[in-house]
GROMACS .gro file of C-alpha atoms in nm:
model
  199
    1UNK     CA    1  10.279   8.067  11.555
    2UNK     CA    2  10.248   8.282  11.244
    3UNK     CA    3   9.873   8.221  11.225
    4UNK     CA    4   9.831   8.309  11.593
    5UNK     CA    5  10.031   8.628  11.542
    6UNK     CA    6   9.818   8.726  11.241
    7UNK     CA    7   9.498   8.660  11.440
    8UNK     CA    8   9.626   8.884  11.719
    9UNK     CA    9   9.675   9.187  11.495
   10UNK     CA   10   9.442   9.482  11.547
   11UNK     CA   11   9.368   9.752  11.289
   12UNK     CA   12   9.504  10.098  11.364
   13UNK     CA   13   9.267  10.335  11.542
   14UNK     CA   14   9.121  10.625  11.341
   15UNK     CA   15   9.363  10.910  11.419
   16UNK     CA   16   9.125  11.202  11.368
   17UNK     CA   17   8.823  11.336  11.553
   18UNK     CA   18   8.495  11.143  11.523
   19UNK     CA   19   8.138  11.274  11.525
   20UNK     CA   20   7.985  11.031  11.776
   21UNK     CA   21   7.628  11.118  11.679
   22UNK     CA   22   7.703  11.024  11.318
   23UNK     CA   23   7.881  10.707  11.433
   24UNK     CA   24   7.568  10.588  11.615
   25UNK     CA   25   7.344  10.660  11.316
   26UNK     CA   26   7.600  10.507  11.081
   27UNK     CA   27   7.612  10.184  11.279
   28UNK     CA   28   7.237  10.143  11.236
   29UNK     CA   29   7.272  10.198  10.859
   30UNK     CA   30   7.558   9.949  10.846
   31UNK     CA   31   7.355   9.685  11.029
   32UNK     CA   32   7.065   9.730  10.784
   33UNK     CA   33   7.260   9.764  10.461
   34UNK     CA   34   7.608   9.609  10.497
   35UNK     CA   35   7.633   9.353  10.776
   36UNK     CA   36   7.463   9.076  10.580
   37UNK     CA   37   7.775   9.049  10.361
   38UNK     CA   38   8.049   9.214  10.566
   39UNK     CA   39   7.959   9.093  10.916
   40UNK     CA   40   7.917   9.270  11.246
   41UNK     CA   41   8.170   9.430  11.479
   42UNK     CA   42   8.206   9.498  11.846
   43UNK     CA   43   8.227   9.264  12.146
   44UNK     CA   44   8.087   8.962  11.959
   45UNK     CA   45   8.179   9.007  11.594
   46UNK     CA   46   8.040   8.784  11.320
   47UNK     CA   47   8.164   8.723  10.969
   48UNK     CA   48   7.937   8.546  10.716
   49UNK     CA   49   8.224   8.434  10.487
   50UNK     CA   50   8.011   8.493  10.175
   51UNK     CA   51   8.107   8.476   9.810
   52UNK     CA   52   7.887   8.724   9.624
   53UNK     CA   53   7.818   8.618   9.263
   54UNK     CA   54   7.974   8.851   9.007
   55UNK     CA   55   7.634   8.893   8.840
   56UNK     CA   56   7.499   9.034   9.167
   57UNK     CA   57   7.786   9.258   9.272
   58UNK     CA   58   7.859   9.375   8.917
   59UNK     CA   59   8.228   9.455   8.965
   60UNK     CA   60   8.502   9.399   8.709
   61UNK     CA   61   8.490   9.030   8.606
   62UNK     CA   62   8.841   8.978   8.469
   63UNK     CA   63   8.987   8.828   8.787
   64UNK     CA   64   8.719   8.559   8.776
   65UNK     CA   65   8.826   8.467   8.422
   66UNK     CA   66   9.176   8.404   8.557
   67UNK     CA   67   9.030   8.211   8.850
   68UNK     CA   68   8.846   7.980   8.609
   69UNK     CA   69   9.162   7.927   8.401
   70UNK     CA   70   9.362   7.857   8.717
   71UNK     CA   71   9.117   7.591   8.833
   72UNK     CA   72   9.097   7.432   8.489
   73UNK     CA   73   9.476   7.421   8.458
   74UNK     CA   74   9.566   7.304   8.807
   75UNK     CA   75   9.257   7.099   8.890
   76UNK     CA   76   9.378   6.771   8.735
   77UNK     CA   77   9.714   6.800   8.914
   78UNK     CA   78   9.548   6.897   9.242
   79UNK     CA   79   9.319   6.591   9.232
   80UNK     CA   80   9.629   6.367   9.237
   81UNK     CA   81   9.773   6.516   9.556
   82UNK     CA   82   9.711   6.443   9.925
   83UNK     CA   83   9.574   6.798   9.951
   84UNK     CA   84   9.232   6.669   9.846
   85UNK     CA   85   9.191   6.501  10.184
   86UNK     CA   86   9.133   6.838  10.352
   87UNK     CA   87   9.099   7.091  10.067
   88UNK     CA   88   8.927   7.142   9.737
   89UNK     CA   89   8.990   7.364   9.435
   90UNK     CA   90   8.693   7.532   9.271
   91UNK     CA   91   8.603   7.845   9.078
   92UNK     CA   92   8.371   8.059   9.288
   93UNK     CA   93   8.208   8.273   9.020
   94UNK     CA   94   8.214   8.566   9.258
   95UNK     CA   95   8.408   8.775   9.506
   96UNK     CA   96   8.444   8.724   9.880
   97UNK     CA   97   8.290   9.008  10.079
   98UNK     CA   98   8.586   9.098  10.300
   99UNK     CA   99   8.579   9.184  10.669
  100UNK     CA  100   8.610   9.561  10.706
  101UNK     CA  101   8.846   9.591  11.002
  102UNK     CA  102   9.064   9.896  10.939
  103UNK     CA  103   8.886   9.972  10.611
  104UNK     CA  104   8.964  10.341  10.649
  105UNK     CA  105   9.333  10.275  10.586
  106UNK     CA  106   9.297  10.030  10.295
  107UNK     CA  107   9.218  10.269  10.006
  108UNK     CA  108   9.180  10.241   9.713
  109UNK     CA  109   8.872  10.020   9.713
  110UNK     CA  110   8.711   9.724   9.537
  111UNK     CA  111   8.910   9.413   9.454
  112UNK     CA  112   9.102   9.592   9.177
  113UNK     CA  113   9.173   9.919   9.364
  114UNK     CA  114   8.962  10.112   9.113
  115UNK     CA  115   8.778  10.344   9.356
  116UNK     CA  116   8.992  10.604   9.535
  117UNK     CA  117   8.778  10.675   9.842
  118UNK     CA  118   8.498  10.543  10.061
  119UNK     CA  119   8.287  10.842   9.955
  120UNK     CA  120   8.314  10.733   9.591
  121UNK     CA  121   8.259  10.368   9.682
  122UNK     CA  122   7.926  10.453   9.844
  123UNK     CA  123   7.813  10.684   9.560
  124UNK     CA  124   7.895  10.527   9.225
  125UNK     CA  125   7.813  10.850   9.038
  126UNK     CA  126   8.123  11.007   9.196
  127UNK     CA  127   8.375  10.749   9.073
  128UNK     CA  128   8.626  10.907   8.834
  129UNK     CA  129   8.704  10.728   8.508
  130UNK     CA  130   9.064  10.848   8.523
  131UNK     CA  131   9.247  10.946   8.840
  132UNK     CA  132   9.581  10.954   9.009
  133UNK     CA  133   9.698  11.008   9.363
  134UNK     CA  134   9.767  11.375   9.431
  135UNK     CA  135  10.100  11.278   9.586
  136UNK     CA  136  10.273  10.979   9.736
  137UNK     CA  137  10.325  11.152  10.069
  138UNK     CA  138  10.204  10.908  10.335
  139UNK     CA  139  10.039  11.200  10.520
  140UNK     CA  140   9.834  11.310  10.217
  141UNK     CA  141   9.518  11.140  10.341
  142UNK     CA  142   9.167  11.280  10.305
  143UNK     CA  143   8.977  11.220  10.633
  144UNK     CA  144   8.647  11.342  10.484
  145UNK     CA  145   8.640  11.132  10.165
  146UNK     CA  146   8.842  10.860  10.346
  147UNK     CA  147   9.117  10.771  10.103
  148UNK     CA  148   9.437  10.912   9.961
  149UNK     CA  149   9.387  11.253   9.805
  150UNK     CA  150   9.347  11.214   9.431
  151UNK     CA  151   9.303  11.418   9.115
  152UNK     CA  152   9.050  11.331   8.844
  153UNK     CA  153   9.214  11.335   8.500
  154UNK     CA  154   9.074  11.403   8.154
  155UNK     CA  155   9.234  11.112   7.968
  156UNK     CA  156   9.339  10.756   8.036
  157UNK     CA  157   9.596  10.522   7.887
  158UNK     CA  158   9.449  10.540   7.535
  159UNK     CA  159   9.468  10.919   7.551
  160UNK     CA  160   9.838  10.914   7.636
  161UNK     CA  161   9.821  10.918   8.017
  162UNK     CA  162  10.115  10.760   8.194
  163UNK     CA  163  10.105  10.453   8.417
  164UNK     CA  164  10.043  10.666   8.726
  165UNK     CA  165   9.689  10.739   8.601
  166UNK     CA  166   9.433  10.476   8.694
  167UNK     CA  167   9.218  10.415   8.386
  168UNK     CA  168   8.885  10.271   8.502
  169UNK     CA  169   8.760  10.230   8.144
  170UNK     CA  170   8.982   9.927   8.078
  171UNK     CA  171   8.882   9.565   8.140
  172UNK     CA  172   9.042   9.452   8.463
  173UNK     CA  173   9.035   9.808   8.595
  174UNK     CA  174   8.661   9.885   8.579
  175UNK     CA  175   8.517  10.072   8.877
  176UNK     CA  176   8.160   9.956   8.831
  177UNK     CA  177   7.938   9.751   9.058
  178UNK     CA  178   7.899   9.747   9.437
  179UNK     CA  179   7.628  10.013   9.409
  180UNK     CA  180   7.477   9.929   9.748
  181UNK     CA  181   7.529  10.282   9.880
  182UNK     CA  182   7.358  10.456   9.589
  183UNK     CA  183   7.014  10.438   9.754
  184UNK     CA  184   7.137  10.628  10.060
  185UNK     CA  185   7.104  11.003  10.102
  186UNK     CA  186   7.422  11.209  10.127
  187UNK     CA  187   7.364  11.250  10.502
  188UNK     CA  188   7.325  10.875  10.543
  189UNK     CA  189   7.648  10.815  10.352
  190UNK     CA  190   7.829  11.058  10.580
  191UNK     CA  191   7.690  10.874  10.883
  192UNK     CA  192   7.794  10.537  10.741
  193UNK     CA  193   8.144  10.660  10.659
  194UNK     CA  194   8.179  10.794  11.012
  195UNK     CA  195   8.095  10.450  11.149
  196UNK     CA  196   8.334  10.276  10.907
  197UNK     CA  197   8.614  10.491  11.048
  198UNK     CA  198   8.572  10.313  11.381
  199UNK     CA  199   8.619   9.958  11.249
   0.00000   0.00000   0.00000
């Protein structure tokens, strides 16, 4: 029953105005540049269920170190259980490309929450090294950048910043990789973001 309930959930609808011309153009960009990993949406959605190797995606690798340790530690125990009849335990060496339903409301981005907005996700040159949310007001959302409003900071944890500042220079917190939007023009990124708002 719980699984059926989870499968029935729908993401919330984008609550702001949409530019339908941009949405149409953005869908074409998504199909060319993103759907191979993240799937397709609409009446007959598809999801490729892909693990992208860390060497290819280039995001922070620390979680994969823990994954390897987890498998090494629990593997021998797991092999002695009935779970092996229908399951297996393995280190993937990469990250699962997630489905993007409701992506507009899931900021911050990447697997370690290191990128504050979709605009920064799609243009890696705009990712701040140090940042914090502008406020924790649940209405303080940026519908243009698509993410919680944030402030870039001058220093991180080593410079005396408090725990509220995200320090993307530290291992485990790096905001690198997933540079697949860097080749797009600014107009194309805006189109793509407009389409992502509809998922």
